[in-house]
Coordinates of C-alpha atoms in Angstrom, one line a residue:
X88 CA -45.1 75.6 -28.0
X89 CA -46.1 72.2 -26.4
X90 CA -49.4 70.7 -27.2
X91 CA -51.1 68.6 -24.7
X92 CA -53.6 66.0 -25.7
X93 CA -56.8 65.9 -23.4
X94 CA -58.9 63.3 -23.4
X95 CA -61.8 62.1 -20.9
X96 CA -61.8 58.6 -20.5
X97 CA -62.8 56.4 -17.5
X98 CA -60.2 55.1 -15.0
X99 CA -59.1 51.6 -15.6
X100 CA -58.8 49.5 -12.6
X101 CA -56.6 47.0 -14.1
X102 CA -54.3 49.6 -15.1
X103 CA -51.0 50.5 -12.4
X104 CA -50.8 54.1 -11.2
X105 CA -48.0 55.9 -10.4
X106 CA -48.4 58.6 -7.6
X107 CA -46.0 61.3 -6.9
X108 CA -48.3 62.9 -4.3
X109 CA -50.5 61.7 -0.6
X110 CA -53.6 59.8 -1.6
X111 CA -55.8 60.6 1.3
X112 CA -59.5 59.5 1.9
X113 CA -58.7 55.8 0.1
X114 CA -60.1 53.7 3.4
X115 CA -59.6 53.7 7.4
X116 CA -56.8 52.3 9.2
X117 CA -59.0 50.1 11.3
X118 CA -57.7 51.0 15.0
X119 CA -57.9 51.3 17.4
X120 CA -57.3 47.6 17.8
X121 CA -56.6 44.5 20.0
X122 CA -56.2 41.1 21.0
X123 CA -55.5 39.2 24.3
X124 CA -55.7 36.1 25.4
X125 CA -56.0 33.7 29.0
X126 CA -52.4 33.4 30.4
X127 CA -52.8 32.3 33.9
X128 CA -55.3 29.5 35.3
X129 CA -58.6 30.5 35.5
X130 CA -61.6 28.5 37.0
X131 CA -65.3 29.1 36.2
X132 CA -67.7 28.0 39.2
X133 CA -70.7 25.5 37.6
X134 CA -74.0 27.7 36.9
X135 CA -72.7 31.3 37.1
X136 CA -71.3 33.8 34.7
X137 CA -68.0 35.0 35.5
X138 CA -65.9 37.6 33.4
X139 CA -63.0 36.1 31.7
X140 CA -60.1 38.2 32.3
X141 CA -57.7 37.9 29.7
X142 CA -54.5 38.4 31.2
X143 CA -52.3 38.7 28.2
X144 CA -52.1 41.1 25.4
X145 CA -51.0 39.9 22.2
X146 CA -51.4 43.4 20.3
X147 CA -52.5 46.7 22.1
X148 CA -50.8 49.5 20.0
X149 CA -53.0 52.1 21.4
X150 CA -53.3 50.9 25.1
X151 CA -57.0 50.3 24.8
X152 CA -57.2 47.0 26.7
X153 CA -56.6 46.6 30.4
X154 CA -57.6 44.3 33.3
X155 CA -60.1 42.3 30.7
X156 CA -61.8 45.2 29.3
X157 CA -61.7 46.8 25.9
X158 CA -62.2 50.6 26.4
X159 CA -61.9 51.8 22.4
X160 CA -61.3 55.7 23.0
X161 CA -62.8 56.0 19.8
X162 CA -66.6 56.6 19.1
X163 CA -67.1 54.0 15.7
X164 CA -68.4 50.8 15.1
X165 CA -66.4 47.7 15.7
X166 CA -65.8 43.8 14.8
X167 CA -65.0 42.2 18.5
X168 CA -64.7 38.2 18.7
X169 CA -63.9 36.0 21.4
X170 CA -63.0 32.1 22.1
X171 CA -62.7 30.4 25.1
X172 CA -61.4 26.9 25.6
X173 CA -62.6 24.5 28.2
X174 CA -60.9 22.3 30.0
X175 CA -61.5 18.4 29.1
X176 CA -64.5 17.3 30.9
X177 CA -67.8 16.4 30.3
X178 CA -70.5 19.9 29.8
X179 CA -74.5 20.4 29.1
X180 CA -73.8 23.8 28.1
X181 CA -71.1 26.3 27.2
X182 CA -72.2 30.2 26.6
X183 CA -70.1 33.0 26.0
X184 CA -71.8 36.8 27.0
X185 CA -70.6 40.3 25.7
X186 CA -70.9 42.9 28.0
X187 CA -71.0 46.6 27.3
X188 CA -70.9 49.0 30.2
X189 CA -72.1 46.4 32.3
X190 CA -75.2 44.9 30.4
X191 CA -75.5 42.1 28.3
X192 CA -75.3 42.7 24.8
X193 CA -75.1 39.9 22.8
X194 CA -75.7 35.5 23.7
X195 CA -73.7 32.4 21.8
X196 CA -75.0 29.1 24.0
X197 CA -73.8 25.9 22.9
X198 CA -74.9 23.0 23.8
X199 CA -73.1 19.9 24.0
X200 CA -75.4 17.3 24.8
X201 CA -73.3 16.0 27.5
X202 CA -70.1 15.4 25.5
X203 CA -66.6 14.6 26.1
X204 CA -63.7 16.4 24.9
X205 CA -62.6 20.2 25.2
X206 CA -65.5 22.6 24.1
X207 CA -65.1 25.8 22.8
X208 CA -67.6 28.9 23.1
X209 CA -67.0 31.7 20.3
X210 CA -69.0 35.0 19.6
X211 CA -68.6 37.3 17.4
X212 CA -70.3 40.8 16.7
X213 CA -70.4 44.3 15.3
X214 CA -70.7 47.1 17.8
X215 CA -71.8 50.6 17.8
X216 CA -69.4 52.5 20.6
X217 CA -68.5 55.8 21.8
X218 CA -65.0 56.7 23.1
X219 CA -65.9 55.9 26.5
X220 CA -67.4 52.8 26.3
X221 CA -66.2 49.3 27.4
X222 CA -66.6 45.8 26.7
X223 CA -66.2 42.2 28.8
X224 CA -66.5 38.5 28.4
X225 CA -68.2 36.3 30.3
X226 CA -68.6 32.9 30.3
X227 CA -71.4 30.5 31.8
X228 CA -71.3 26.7 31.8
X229 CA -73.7 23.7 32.9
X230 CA -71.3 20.9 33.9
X231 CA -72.1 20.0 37.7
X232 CA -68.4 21.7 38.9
X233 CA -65.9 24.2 38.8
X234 CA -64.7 24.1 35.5
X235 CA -60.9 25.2 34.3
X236 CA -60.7 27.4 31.0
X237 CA -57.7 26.3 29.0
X238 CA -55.0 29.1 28.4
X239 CA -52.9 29.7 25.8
X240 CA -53.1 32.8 22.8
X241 CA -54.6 29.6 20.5
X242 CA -57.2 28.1 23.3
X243 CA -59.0 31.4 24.6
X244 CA -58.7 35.3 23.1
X245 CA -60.5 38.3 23.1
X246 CA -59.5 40.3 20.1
X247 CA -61.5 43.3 18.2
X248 CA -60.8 46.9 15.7
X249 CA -62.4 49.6 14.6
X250 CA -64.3 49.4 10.9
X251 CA -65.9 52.8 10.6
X252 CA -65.9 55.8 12.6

């Protein structure tokens, strides 16, 4: 006859475990999930906000971006960023807008006190969304003329994921 020891101890996190079966419930898988970023030329009129349309997916495993809008398809909260690149010129101020479902959500002005160089506008932001809810970029700047945004998956992206349903 075998004898098995029992004794009730406390898990050791420094310790390695060995599974043989499916762990389940041990975190999320954080998607759906995205990121896309300015291909093609794109020129923002001076004093107006105008929707950025990121033309370019980087990552889309679950087809949830299109046409410049992130449509999740799954009701959670999520982490959504974005970064857009000006042209070099010389700008009063730079703002970056999230929309959701059409209404402004969420502000990031910068102001450059008239400087040189290429600015860059970033926001970033947890979101409460249901499946059929969508989200858009805008961009507004104060420079006295059309303005270009620089393109490239470094210069100006649009990227998000789910953290909790």
């Amino acid at each position: 006859m075998a004898i098995t020891k029992l004794q009730a101890e406390a898990l050791n996190l420094a310790d390695t475990y060995a599974f043989t079966g499916t762990v389940t419930g041990a975190g999320e898988n954080n998607t759906p999930l995205f990121r896309s970023h300015q291909n093609s030329a794109l020129n923002i009129d001076h004093n107006t906000q105008t929707k950025i349309s990121f033309d370019a997916e980087t990552i889309d495993p679950q087809n949830t971006f299109d046409n410049g809008k992130f449509t999740p398809a799954v009701s959670g909260k999520y982490f959504l960023s974005a970064s857009v690149r000006m042209a070099a010129a010389t700008y009063n101020q730079l703002g970056l807008i999230l929309y959701k479902n059409g209404s402004a959500i969420a502000y990031q002005w910068h102001n450059t006190d008239s400087g040189s160089g290429n600015p860059n506008a970033t926001i970033s932001t947890v979101v409460e969304s249901d499946t059929d809810d969508y989200f858009e970029i805008y961009l507004y700047h104060y420079k006295g003329s059309t303005a270009g945004v620089t393109t490239g998956s470094d210069n100006s992206w649009f990227n998000g994921f789910l953290i909790s349903t």
